[in-house]
PDB file of C-alpha atoms and ligand atoms in Angstrom:
ATOM      1  CA  MET D  57       0.000   0.000   0.000  1.00 95.00           C
ATOM      2  CA  LYS D  58       1.410   3.397  -1.009  1.00 96.00           C
ATOM      3  CA  LYS D  59      -0.713   5.578   1.330  1.00 98.00           C
ATOM      4  CA  TYR D  60      -3.718   5.461   3.658  1.00 98.00           C
ATOM      5  CA  THR D  61      -5.718   8.630   3.341  1.00 98.00           C
ATOM      6  CA  THR D  62      -9.163   7.095   2.772  1.00 98.00           C
ATOM      7  CA  ILE D  63     -10.629   3.634   3.253  1.00 97.00           C
ATOM      8  CA  SER D  64     -10.649   3.202  -0.527  1.00 97.00           C
ATOM      9  CA  ASP D  65      -6.865   2.761  -0.249  1.00 98.00           C
ATOM     10  CA  LEU D  66      -7.598  -0.693   1.214  1.00 98.00           C
ATOM     11  CA  THR D  67      -7.847  -3.222  -1.605  1.00 95.00           C
ATOM     12  CA  ASN D  68      -9.614  -5.900   0.470  1.00 97.00           C
ATOM     13  CA  ILE D  69     -11.339  -4.638   3.629  1.00 98.00           C
ATOM     14  CA  PRO D  70     -12.600  -7.991   5.050  1.00 98.00           C
ATOM     15  CA  GLU D  71      -9.114  -9.477   4.614  1.00 98.00           C
ATOM     16  CA  THR D  72      -7.527  -6.407   6.262  1.00 98.00           C
ATOM     17  CA  ILE D  73      -9.895  -6.747   9.244  1.00 98.00           C
ATOM     18  CA  GLN D  74      -8.917 -10.418   9.655  1.00 98.00           C
ATOM     19  CA  GLU D  75      -5.230  -9.491   9.396  1.00 98.00           C
ATOM     20  CA  ALA D  76      -5.690  -6.885  12.145  1.00 98.00           C
ATOM     21  CA  ILE D  77      -7.411  -9.462  14.367  1.00 98.00           C
ATOM     22  CA  GLN D  78      -4.419 -11.784  13.872  1.00 98.00           C
ATOM     23  CA  LEU D  79      -2.006  -8.929  14.725  1.00 98.00           C
ATOM     24  CA  LYS D  80      -3.957  -8.366  17.949  1.00 98.00           C
ATOM     25  CA  LYS D  81      -3.274 -12.000  18.919  1.00 98.00           C
ATOM     26  CA  ASN D  82       0.449 -11.644  18.203  1.00 98.00           C
ATOM     27  CA  PRO D  83       1.393  -7.928  18.062  1.00 98.00           C
ATOM     28  CA  PHE D  84       5.180  -8.485  17.899  1.00 98.00           C
ATOM     29  CA  LEU D  85       5.184 -11.071  15.104  1.00 97.00           C
ATOM     30  CA  HIS D  86       6.541  -8.475  12.638  1.00 98.00           C
ATOM     31  CA  LYS D  87       8.753  -6.609  15.127  1.00 98.00           C
ATOM     32  CA  ASP D  88      11.661  -6.518  12.627  1.00 98.00           C
ATOM     33  CA  LEU D  89       9.669  -5.136   9.674  1.00 98.00           C
ATOM     34  CA  GLY D  90      10.097  -1.516  10.724  1.00 98.00           C
ATOM     35  CA  ILE D  91      13.683  -1.635  11.993  1.00 98.00           C
ATOM     36  CA  ASN D  92      15.617   1.454  10.810  1.00 98.00           C
ATOM     37  CA  LYS D  93      12.369   2.988   9.562  1.00 98.00           C
ATOM     38  CA  THR D  94      10.906   6.165  11.043  1.00 98.00           C
ATOM     39  CA  LEU D  95       7.326   7.329  11.405  1.00 98.00           C
ATOM     40  CA  ILE D  96       6.881  11.082  11.824  1.00 98.00           C
ATOM     41  CA  MET D  97       3.494  12.090  13.177  1.00 98.00           C
ATOM     42  CA  LEU D  98       2.364  15.692  12.605  1.00 98.00           C
ATOM     43  CA  PHE D  99      -0.434  17.050  14.761  1.00 98.00           C
ATOM     44  CA  PHE D 100      -2.249  20.238  13.782  1.00 97.00           C
ATOM     45  CA  ASN D 101      -4.861  19.347  16.455  1.00 97.00           C
ATOM     46  CA  ALA D 102      -5.154  17.587  19.811  1.00 96.00           C
ATOM     47  CA  SER D 103      -5.304  13.816  20.195  1.00 98.00           C
ATOM     48  CA  LEU D 104      -5.136  11.134  22.856  1.00 98.00           C
ATOM     49  CA  ARG D 105      -6.022   7.828  21.159  1.00 98.00           C
ATOM     50  CA  THR D 106      -4.668   8.462  17.681  1.00 98.00           C
ATOM     51  CA  ARG D 107      -1.354   9.711  18.956  1.00 98.00           C
ATOM     52  CA  LEU D 108      -0.707   6.906  21.443  1.00 98.00           C
ATOM     53  CA  SER D 109      -2.215   4.022  19.457  1.00 98.00           C
ATOM     54  CA  THR D 110      -0.344   4.929  16.261  1.00 98.00           C
ATOM     55  CA  GLU D 111       2.931   5.285  18.172  1.00 98.00           C
ATOM     56  CA  LYS D 112       2.293   1.930  19.861  1.00 98.00           C
ATOM     57  CA  ALA D 113       1.480   0.309  16.506  1.00 98.00           C
ATOM     58  CA  ALA D 114       4.669   1.653  14.927  1.00 98.00           C
ATOM     59  CA  LYS D 115       6.777   0.449  17.872  1.00 98.00           C
ATOM     60  CA  ASN D 116       5.163  -3.016  17.701  1.00 98.00           C
ATOM     61  CA  LEU D 117       6.549  -3.130  14.153  1.00 98.00           C
ATOM     62  CA  GLY D 118      10.007  -2.010  15.309  1.00 98.00           C
ATOM     63  CA  MET D 119       9.783   1.543  13.921  1.00 98.00           C
ATOM     64  CA  ASP D 120      11.252   4.692  15.415  1.00 98.00           C
ATOM     65  CA  VAL D 121       8.688   7.419  16.010  1.00 98.00           C
ATOM     66  CA  MET D 122       9.011  11.209  16.039  1.00 98.00           C
ATOM     67  CA  ILE D 123       6.120  13.508  16.885  1.00 98.00           C
ATOM     68  CA  LEU D 124       5.738  17.169  15.993  1.00 98.00           C
ATOM     69  CA  ASN D 125       2.923  19.340  17.291  1.00 97.00           C
ATOM     70  CA  VAL D 126       2.778  21.647  14.305  1.00 95.00           C
ATOM     71  CA  THR D 127       1.838  24.621  16.479  1.00 91.00           C
ATOM     72  CA  ASP D 128       5.386  24.357  17.939  1.00 93.00           C
ATOM     73  CA  ALA D 129       6.941  24.757  14.480  1.00 94.00           C
ATOM     74  CA  TRP D 130       6.950  27.628  11.969  1.00 95.00           C
ATOM     75  CA  ASN D 131       3.585  28.808  10.694  1.00 95.00           C
ATOM     76  CA  LEU D 132       2.984  26.961   7.439  1.00 97.00           C
ATOM     77  CA  GLU D 133       1.800  28.522   4.183  1.00 97.00           C
ATOM     78  CA  PHE D 134      -0.284  26.327   1.857  1.00 96.00           C
ATOM     79  CA  THR D 135      -1.270  28.703  -0.957  1.00 95.00           C
ATOM     80  CA  GLU D 136       0.685  28.501  -4.223  1.00 94.00           C
ATOM     81  CA  GLY D 137       2.380  31.672  -5.442  1.00 95.00           C
ATOM     82  CA  THR D 138       1.563  33.730  -2.359  1.00 95.00           C
ATOM     83  CA  VAL D 139       3.686  36.655  -1.178  1.00 97.00           C
ATOM     84  CA  MET D 140       4.677  35.447   2.287  1.00 96.00           C
ATOM     85  CA  ASN D 141       4.874  38.806   4.028  1.00 96.00           C
ATOM     86  CA  LEU D 142       2.343  38.042   6.777  1.00 95.00           C
ATOM     87  CA  ASP D 143       2.315  35.357   9.543  1.00 94.00           C
ATOM     88  CA  SER D 144       3.510  32.267   7.625  1.00 95.00           C
ATOM     89  CA  SER D 145       7.241  31.628   7.778  1.00 96.00           C
ATOM     90  CA  GLU D 146       7.567  28.384   5.809  1.00 97.00           C
ATOM     91  CA  HIS D 147       5.808  26.942   2.772  1.00 98.00           C
ATOM     92  CA  VAL D 148       4.478  23.384   2.867  1.00 98.00           C
ATOM     93  CA  LYS D 149       6.510  22.737  -0.318  1.00 97.00           C
ATOM     94  CA  GLU D 150       9.772  22.889   1.631  1.00 98.00           C
ATOM     95  CA  ALA D 151       8.364  21.537   4.903  1.00 98.00           C
ATOM     96  CA  ALA D 152       6.910  18.359   3.362  1.00 98.00           C
ATOM     97  CA  GLN D 153      10.110  17.638   1.412  1.00 98.00           C
ATOM     98  CA  VAL D 154      12.306  18.268   4.461  1.00 98.00           C
ATOM     99  CA  ILE D 155      10.190  16.044   6.728  1.00 98.00           C
ATOM    100  CA  SER D 156      10.275  13.341   4.025  1.00 98.00           C
ATOM    101  CA  GLN D 157      14.085  13.249   4.363  1.00 98.00           C
ATOM    102  CA  TYR D 158      13.741  12.352   8.054  1.00 98.00           C
ATOM    103  CA  ALA D 159      10.791   9.967   7.744  1.00 98.00           C
ATOM    104  CA  ASP D 160       9.850   6.784   5.893  1.00 98.00           C
ATOM    105  CA  ILE D 161       6.147   7.407   6.573  1.00 98.00           C
ATOM    106  CA  ILE D 162       4.418  10.683   7.486  1.00 98.00           C
ATOM    107  CA  ALA D 163       1.144  10.585   9.443  1.00 98.00           C
ATOM    108  CA  LEU D 164      -0.962  13.702   9.693  1.00 98.00           C
ATOM    109  CA  ARG D 165      -3.867  15.040  11.760  1.00 98.00           C
ATOM    110  CA  ALA D 166      -5.523  18.214  10.484  1.00 98.00           C
ATOM    111  CA  PHE D 167      -9.140  19.027  11.318  1.00 97.00           C
ATOM    112  CA  PRO D 168     -11.441  21.151   9.130  1.00 97.00           C
ATOM    113  CA  SER D 169     -11.992  24.871   9.596  1.00 96.00           C
ATOM    114  CA  LEU D 170     -15.794  24.267   9.585  1.00 98.00           C
ATOM    115  CA  LYS D 171     -15.977  27.743   8.045  1.00 97.00           C
ATOM    116  CA  SER D 172     -15.613  26.989   4.333  1.00 97.00           C
ATOM    117  CA  LYS D 173     -17.185  23.785   2.990  1.00 97.00           C
ATOM    118  CA  GLU D 174     -15.307  24.131  -0.308  1.00 97.00           C
ATOM    119  CA  LYS D 175     -11.944  24.599   1.371  1.00 96.00           C
ATOM    120  CA  ASP D 176     -12.498  21.723   3.815  1.00 98.00           C
ATOM    121  CA  ASN D 177     -13.754  19.422   1.045  1.00 98.00           C
ATOM    122  CA  SER D 178     -10.599  20.193  -0.909  1.00 97.00           C
ATOM    123  CA  GLU D 179      -8.592  18.598   1.951  1.00 98.00           C
ATOM    124  CA  TRP D 180      -6.003  21.320   1.429  1.00 96.00           C
ATOM    125  CA  ILE D 181      -3.642  20.310   4.255  1.00 97.00           C
ATOM    126  CA  LEU D 182      -3.731  16.545   3.597  1.00 98.00           C
ATOM    127  CA  ASN D 183      -3.482  17.019  -0.165  1.00 98.00           C
ATOM    128  CA  SER D 184      -0.618  19.507   0.149  1.00 98.00           C
ATOM    129  CA  PHE D 185       1.389  16.888   2.017  1.00 98.00           C
ATOM    130  CA  LEU D 186       0.367  14.208  -0.478  1.00 98.00           C
ATOM    131  CA  LYS D 187       1.585  16.466  -3.282  1.00 98.00           C
ATOM    132  CA  HIS D 188       4.892  17.576  -1.795  1.00 98.00           C
ATOM    133  CA  ALA D 189       5.960  14.706   0.498  1.00 98.00           C
ATOM    134  CA  THR D 190       8.156  12.057  -1.106  1.00 98.00           C
ATOM    135  CA  VAL D 191       7.176   9.262   1.322  1.00 98.00           C
ATOM    136  CA  PRO D 192       3.800   7.564   2.039  1.00 98.00           C
ATOM    137  CA  VAL D 193       1.208   9.613   3.956  1.00 98.00           C
ATOM    138  CA  VAL D 194      -1.274   8.290   6.535  1.00 98.00           C
ATOM    139  CA  ASN D 195      -4.420  10.205   7.479  1.00 98.00           C
ATOM    140  CA  MET D 196      -4.850  10.427  11.275  1.00 98.00           C
ATOM    141  CA  GLU D 197      -8.103  12.427  10.763  1.00 98.00           C
ATOM    142  CA  SER D 198      -8.401  15.058   8.121  1.00 98.00           C
ATOM    143  CA  ALA D 199     -11.069  17.629   7.305  1.00 98.00           C
ATOM    144  CA  THR D 200     -13.552  15.058   6.023  1.00 98.00           C
ATOM    145  CA  MET D 201     -12.251  11.566   6.918  1.00 98.00           C
ATOM    146  CA  HIS D 202     -10.986   9.460   9.811  1.00 98.00           C
ATOM    147  CA  PRO D 203     -10.105   6.164   8.120  1.00 98.00           C
ATOM    148  CA  LEU D 204      -7.994   4.709  10.979  1.00 98.00           C
ATOM    149  CA  GLN D 205     -10.978   5.116  13.319  1.00 98.00           C
ATOM    150  CA  ALA D 206     -13.333   3.516  10.798  1.00 98.00           C
ATOM    151  CA  LEU D 207     -11.044   0.514  10.439  1.00 98.00           C
ATOM    152  CA  ALA D 208     -10.882   0.105  14.243  1.00 98.00           C
ATOM    153  CA  ASP D 209     -14.698   0.308  14.336  1.00 98.00           C
ATOM    154  CA  ALA D 210     -14.996  -2.373  11.662  1.00 98.00           C
ATOM    155  CA  ILE D 211     -12.577  -4.631  13.584  1.00 98.00           C
ATOM    156  CA  THR D 212     -14.688  -4.158  16.742  1.00 98.00           C
ATOM    157  CA  ILE D 213     -17.942  -5.031  14.963  1.00 98.00           C
ATOM    158  CA  GLU D 214     -16.326  -8.105  13.403  1.00 98.00           C
ATOM    159  CA  GLU D 215     -15.155  -9.267  16.859  1.00 98.00           C
ATOM    160  CA  LEU D 216     -18.540  -8.733  18.519  1.00 98.00           C
ATOM    161  CA  LYS D 217     -21.174  -9.500  15.902  1.00 98.00           C
ATOM    162  CA  ARG D 218     -23.523 -12.376  16.713  1.00 97.00           C
ATOM    163  CA  LYS D 219     -25.085 -12.698  13.284  1.00 97.00           C
ATOM    164  CA  GLN D 220     -23.813 -12.632   9.702  1.00 97.00           C
ATOM    165  CA  LYS D 221     -25.457  -9.304   8.875  1.00 98.00           C
ATOM    166  CA  PRO D 222     -25.838  -7.165  12.021  1.00 98.00           C
ATOM    167  CA  LYS D 223     -28.070  -4.105  12.135  1.00 98.00           C
ATOM    168  CA  VAL D 224     -25.819  -1.050  12.618  1.00 98.00           C
ATOM    169  CA  VAL D 225     -27.253   2.407  13.339  1.00 98.00           C
ATOM    170  CA  LEU D 226     -25.238   5.621  13.224  1.00 98.00           C
ATOM    171  CA  SER D 227     -27.018   8.084  15.505  1.00 98.00           C
ATOM    172  CA  TRP D 228     -26.392  11.816  15.730  1.00 98.00           C
ATOM    173  CA  ALA D 229     -26.198  12.978  19.355  1.00 98.00           C
ATOM    174  CA  PRO D 230     -26.135  16.453  20.909  1.00 97.00           C
ATOM    175  CA  HIS D 231     -22.940  18.380  21.657  1.00 97.00           C
ATOM    176  CA  PRO D 232     -22.323  21.986  22.696  1.00 95.00           C
ATOM    177  CA  LYS D 233     -19.554  22.615  20.139  1.00 96.00           C
ATOM    178  CA  ALA D 234     -19.408  22.390  16.354  1.00 97.00           C
ATOM    179  CA  LEU D 235     -17.681  19.113  15.450  1.00 98.00           C
ATOM    180  CA  PRO D 236     -16.439  17.759  12.097  1.00 98.00           C
ATOM    181  CA  GLN D 237     -18.309  15.167  10.015  1.00 98.00           C
ATOM    182  CA  ALA D 238     -15.116  13.119   9.495  1.00 98.00           C
ATOM    183  CA  VAL D 239     -15.804  10.216  11.879  1.00 98.00           C
ATOM    184  CA  ALA D 240     -19.380   9.811  10.639  1.00 98.00           C
ATOM    185  CA  ASN D 241     -18.274  10.014   6.983  1.00 98.00           C
ATOM    186  CA  SER D 242     -15.606   7.335   7.292  1.00 98.00           C
ATOM    187  CA  PHE D 243     -17.845   5.099   9.415  1.00 98.00           C
ATOM    188  CA  VAL D 244     -20.581   5.248   6.764  1.00 98.00           C
ATOM    189  CA  GLU D 245     -18.082   4.589   3.961  1.00 98.00           C
ATOM    190  CA  MET D 246     -16.651   1.630   5.863  1.00 98.00           C
ATOM    191  CA  MET D 247     -20.032   0.077   6.740  1.00 98.00           C
ATOM    192  CA  GLN D 248     -21.156   0.411   3.107  1.00 98.00           C
ATOM    193  CA  GLN D 249     -18.277  -1.922   2.189  1.00 97.00           C
ATOM    194  CA  LEU D 250     -19.241  -4.581   4.747  1.00 98.00           C
ATOM    195  CA  ASP D 251     -22.074  -7.074   5.135  1.00 98.00           C
ATOM    196  CA  VAL D 252     -24.144  -5.000   7.593  1.00 98.00           C
ATOM    197  CA  ASP D 253     -27.639  -3.495   7.596  1.00 98.00           C
ATOM    198  CA  LEU D 254     -26.666   0.183   7.968  1.00 98.00           C
ATOM    199  CA  SER D 255     -28.973   3.104   8.693  1.00 98.00           C
ATOM    200  CA  ILE D 256     -28.482   6.651   9.954  1.00 98.00           C
ATOM    201  CA  THR D 257     -30.668   8.633  12.335  1.00 98.00           C
ATOM    202  CA  HIS D 258     -30.369  12.393  12.880  1.00 98.00           C
ATOM    203  CA  PRO D 259     -32.546  15.478  13.273  1.00 97.00           C
ATOM    204  CA  LYS D 260     -33.551  17.338  10.125  1.00 97.00           C
ATOM    205  CA  GLY D 261     -30.773  19.679   9.000  1.00 97.00           C
ATOM    206  CA  TYR D 262     -27.986  17.249   9.938  1.00 98.00           C
ATOM    207  CA  GLU D 263     -27.828  15.388   6.618  1.00 98.00           C
ATOM    208  CA  LEU D 264     -24.281  14.259   5.854  1.00 98.00           C
ATOM    209  CA  ASN D 265     -22.726  14.745   2.413  1.00 98.00           C
ATOM    210  CA  SER D 266     -25.073  12.825   0.070  1.00 98.00           C
ATOM    211  CA  GLU D 267     -22.072  11.789  -2.044  1.00 98.00           C
ATOM    212  CA  ILE D 268     -21.013   9.733   0.986  1.00 98.00           C
ATOM    213  CA  THR D 269     -24.366   8.516   2.353  1.00 98.00           C
ATOM    214  CA  LYS D 270     -25.618   7.566  -1.139  1.00 98.00           C
ATOM    215  CA  LYS D 271     -28.635   5.255  -0.654  1.00 97.00           C
ATOM    216  CA  THR D 272     -28.089   4.544   3.066  1.00 98.00           C
ATOM    217  CA  PRO D 273     -31.530   4.866   4.750  1.00 98.00           C
ATOM    218  CA  VAL D 274     -31.949   7.919   6.990  1.00 98.00           C
ATOM    219  CA  TYR D 275     -34.572   8.207   9.767  1.00 98.00           C
ATOM    220  CA  HIS D 276     -35.527  11.234  11.823  1.00 98.00           C
ATOM    221  CA  ASP D 277     -37.206   9.124  14.545  1.00 98.00           C
ATOM    222  CA  GLN D 278     -34.233   7.972  16.621  1.00 98.00           C
ATOM    223  CA  LYS D 279     -36.207   5.583  18.850  1.00 97.00           C
ATOM    224  CA  ALA D 280     -37.741   3.766  15.881  1.00 97.00           C
ATOM    225  CA  ALA D 281     -34.385   3.628  14.096  1.00 98.00           C
ATOM    226  CA  LEU D 282     -32.790   1.923  17.109  1.00 98.00           C
ATOM    227  CA  GLU D 283     -35.390  -0.894  17.314  1.00 97.00           C
ATOM    228  CA  ASN D 284     -33.631  -4.295  17.134  1.00 97.00           C
ATOM    229  CA  ALA D 285     -30.249  -2.710  16.408  1.00 98.00           C
ATOM    230  CA  ASP D 286     -27.189  -4.819  17.167  1.00 98.00           C
ATOM    231  CA  PHE D 287     -24.838  -1.836  17.253  1.00 98.00           C
ATOM    232  CA  VAL D 288     -25.481   1.873  17.762  1.00 98.00           C
ATOM    233  CA  TYR D 289     -22.656   4.281  16.939  1.00 98.00           C
ATOM    234  CA  ALA D 290     -23.268   7.641  18.598  1.00 98.00           C
ATOM    235  CA  LYS D 291     -21.569  10.711  17.183  1.00 98.00           C
ATOM    236  CA  ASN D 292     -22.188  14.396  17.007  1.00 98.00           C
ATOM    237  CA  TRP D 293     -21.460  16.323  13.843  1.00 98.00           C
ATOM    238  CA  SER D 294     -22.205  19.896  12.861  1.00 98.00           C
ATOM    239  CA  SER D 295     -24.534  20.659   9.974  1.00 98.00           C
ATOM    240  CA  TYR D 296     -23.147  19.957   6.497  1.00 98.00           C
ATOM    241  CA  GLU D 297     -25.858  21.939   4.702  1.00 97.00           C
ATOM    242  CA  SER D 298     -25.639  25.006   7.019  1.00 97.00           C
ATOM    243  CA  TYR D 299     -21.946  24.340   7.067  1.00 98.00           C
ATOM    244  CA  GLY D 300     -20.353  24.045  10.502  1.00 97.00           C
ATOM    245  CA  GLU D 301     -23.385  25.301  12.406  1.00 96.00           C
ATOM    246  CA  VAL D 302     -24.839  23.832  15.610  1.00 96.00           C
ATOM    247  CA  LEU D 303     -28.564  23.862  14.791  1.00 95.00           C
ATOM    248  CA  LEU D 304     -29.829  21.902  17.780  1.00 90.00           C
ATOM    249  CA  GLN D 305     -28.729  20.812  21.248  1.00 88.00           C
ATOM    250  CA  ASP D 306     -31.898  18.850  22.075  1.00 90.00           C
ATOM    251  CA  SER D 307     -31.109  16.467  24.952  1.00 95.00           C
ATOM    252  CA  ASN D 308     -33.881  14.181  23.657  1.00 96.00           C
ATOM    253  CA  TRP D 309     -31.271  12.946  21.164  1.00 98.00           C
ATOM    254  CA  MET D 310     -28.896  11.828  23.961  1.00 98.00           C
ATOM    255  CA  LEU D 311     -28.384   8.047  23.956  1.00 98.00           C
ATOM    256  CA  THR D 312     -30.106   6.699  27.061  1.00 98.00           C
ATOM    257  CA  LYS D 313     -30.466   3.231  28.596  1.00 97.00           C
ATOM    258  CA  ASP D 314     -34.143   3.332  27.681  1.00 97.00           C
ATOM    259  CA  LYS D 315     -33.290   3.733  23.972  1.00 97.00           C
ATOM    260  CA  VAL D 316     -30.091   1.673  23.740  1.00 97.00           C
ATOM    261  CA  LYS D 317     -31.400  -1.341  25.728  1.00 96.00           C
ATOM    262  CA  ASN D 318     -29.106  -4.323  24.936  1.00 96.00           C
ATOM    263  CA  THR D 319     -27.610  -2.838  21.785  1.00 98.00           C
ATOM    264  CA  LYS D 320     -23.816  -2.629  21.733  1.00 98.00           C
ATOM    265  CA  PHE D 321     -22.897   1.033  22.232  1.00 98.00           C
ATOM    266  CA  MET D 322     -20.061   2.496  20.150  1.00 98.00           C
ATOM    267  CA  HIS D 323     -18.345   5.897  20.161  1.00 98.00           C
ATOM    268  CA  CYS D 324     -14.911   6.947  18.883  1.00 98.00           C
ATOM    269  CA  LEU D 325     -14.109   8.948  22.087  1.00 98.00           C
ATOM    270  CA  PRO D 326     -13.613  11.434  23.582  1.00 98.00           C
ATOM    271  CA  VAL D 327     -17.253  11.548  24.639  1.00 98.00           C
ATOM    272  CA  ARG D 328     -19.143  14.051  26.773  1.00 98.00           C
ATOM    273  CA  ARG D 329     -20.972  12.098  29.467  1.00 98.00           C
ATOM    274  CA  ASN D 330     -24.646  12.885  29.992  1.00 98.00           C
ATOM    275  CA  VAL D 331     -24.642  15.085  26.883  1.00 97.00           C
ATOM    276  CA  VAL D 332     -23.970  12.577  24.089  1.00 98.00           C
ATOM    277  CA  VAL D 333     -24.727   9.464  26.162  1.00 98.00           C
ATOM    278  CA  GLU D 334     -25.836   8.899  29.723  1.00 98.00           C
ATOM    279  CA  ASP D 335     -23.617   7.231  32.313  1.00 98.00           C
ATOM    280  CA  ALA D 336     -25.947   4.232  32.530  1.00 98.00           C
ATOM    281  CA  VAL D 337     -25.085   3.318  28.916  1.00 98.00           C
ATOM    282  CA  LEU D 338     -21.398   4.193  28.939  1.00 98.00           C
ATOM    283  CA  ASP D 339     -20.795   2.302  32.191  1.00 98.00           C
ATOM    284  CA  SER D 340     -22.850  -0.731  31.146  1.00 98.00           C
ATOM    285  CA  GLU D 341     -21.522  -4.017  29.804  1.00 97.00           C
ATOM    286  CA  ASN D 342     -22.989  -3.098  26.412  1.00 97.00           C
ATOM    287  CA  SER D 343     -20.547  -0.233  25.967  1.00 98.00           C
ATOM    288  CA  VAL D 344     -17.664  -1.274  23.688  1.00 98.00           C
ATOM    289  CA  VAL D 345     -15.885   2.085  23.503  1.00 98.00           C
ATOM    290  CA  ILE D 346     -12.766   0.838  25.324  1.00 98.00           C
ATOM    291  CA  GLN D 347     -12.478  -2.112  22.938  1.00 98.00           C
ATOM    292  CA  GLN D 348     -12.803   0.309  20.000  1.00 98.00           C
ATOM    293  CA  ALA D 349      -9.933   2.381  21.417  1.00 98.00           C
ATOM    294  CA  GLU D 350      -7.857  -0.791  21.922  1.00 98.00           C
ATOM    295  CA  ASN D 351      -8.460  -1.696  18.287  1.00 98.00           C
ATOM    296  CA  ARG D 352      -7.022   1.649  17.186  1.00 98.00           C
ATOM    297  CA  VAL D 353      -3.592   0.018  17.757  1.00 98.00           C
ATOM    298  CA  TYR D 354      -4.313  -2.848  15.355  1.00 98.00           C
ATOM    299  CA  SER D 355      -6.012  -0.627  12.826  1.00 98.00           C
ATOM    300  CA  ALA D 356      -2.859   1.519  12.685  1.00 98.00           C
ATOM    301  CA  GLN D 357      -0.591  -1.524  12.834  1.00 98.00           C
ATOM    302  CA  VAL D 358      -2.150  -3.308   9.868  1.00 98.00           C
ATOM    303  CA  VAL D 359      -1.988  -0.079   7.827  1.00 98.00           C
ATOM    304  CA  LEU D 360       1.669   0.633   8.725  1.00 98.00           C
ATOM    305  CA  LYS D 361       2.543  -3.011   8.030  1.00 98.00           C
ATOM    306  CA  LYS D 362       1.008  -2.858   4.548  1.00 98.00           C
ATOM    307  CA  ILE D 363       2.920   0.358   3.795  1.00 98.00           C
ATOM    308  CA  LEU D 364       6.226  -0.948   5.194  1.00 98.00           C
ATOM    309  CA  GLU D 365       5.905  -4.092   3.045  1.00 98.00           C
ATOM    310  CA  LYS D 366       5.886  -1.884  -0.088  1.00 96.00           C
ATOM    311  CA  LEU D 367       8.753   0.484   0.878  1.00 96.00           C
TER     312      LEU D 367
HETATM  313  N1  LIG O1362     -11.006   8.802  18.377  1.00 75.17           N
HETATM  314  C1  LIG O1362      -9.939   9.624  18.260  1.00 75.17           C
HETATM  315  O1  LIG O1362      -9.463   9.914  17.151  1.00 75.17           O
HETATM  316  O2  LIG O1362      -9.439  10.043  19.451  1.00 75.17           O
HETATM  317  P1  LIG O1362      -8.343  11.201  19.619  1.00 75.17           P
HETATM  318  O3  LIG O1362      -8.960  12.478  19.051  1.00 75.17           O
HETATM  319  O4  LIG O1362      -8.075  11.285  21.088  1.00 75.17           O
HETATM  320  O5  LIG O1362      -7.137  10.841  18.826  1.00 75.17           O
END
């Protein structure tokens, strides 16, 4: 594999999930694959799980890891042909090529602005690195996608499913701040590739990008949508139509014990307790959020392994 910026970079998703499950059983089996290879992780935004799980995955494969919080470095310029007489000190053209000399793989986290749909959809930060870096690039959550999270979610569902084709519901949930659509987008894209009965429930005005949801059924009655679900994935996202706006904070959309019942509860974390989901769900045996976070290691590890094998 030459890069992992979207789940479509995976040629065979079911096989990749099985490979990740095998890596989980024996994480150090390929501990020599990454010897003398370096992963550089660039963070434009905060992270707990992605940062630690990706570092752990790389170390399981024998790699060296360097981390740069981009806010500690020079302000980067991304526009071509600009006169750099304001705040930006370094152009991504040089930065990406320089970092590529120190790294065998570059991983990148860069959230959307949530101010300009066009700019965010252009994935300007991720695509600038793809254009100017000379080594493979891994997406650790970009403006519109979080493919490492989606792969960890798919691994978790595969481990826990009790029937061939489980019913999986992605449910919008309230949140006080405007959040990206990236996790929801990649989850939908991933589920569409698997043998699951996927539906989405959200209030009116929270439609995701129709180019991603395609024909996935959407319901505005959350309680009805959750009937007989095997998995519910709770996530807040800001409006895509009224781009980046918080239209509603209705606590009736919080995931409660009454609604979730015995359905497996999923969330990418971090999660706001008693806003997105009530304690009684998150602390119950049906919550699988810790297992999802554990699987972030093997999601990253299988991706890094596939890239290292092609270096
Ligand atoms: N789920 C996830 O990406 O967590 P972090 O933002 O903590 O990395």
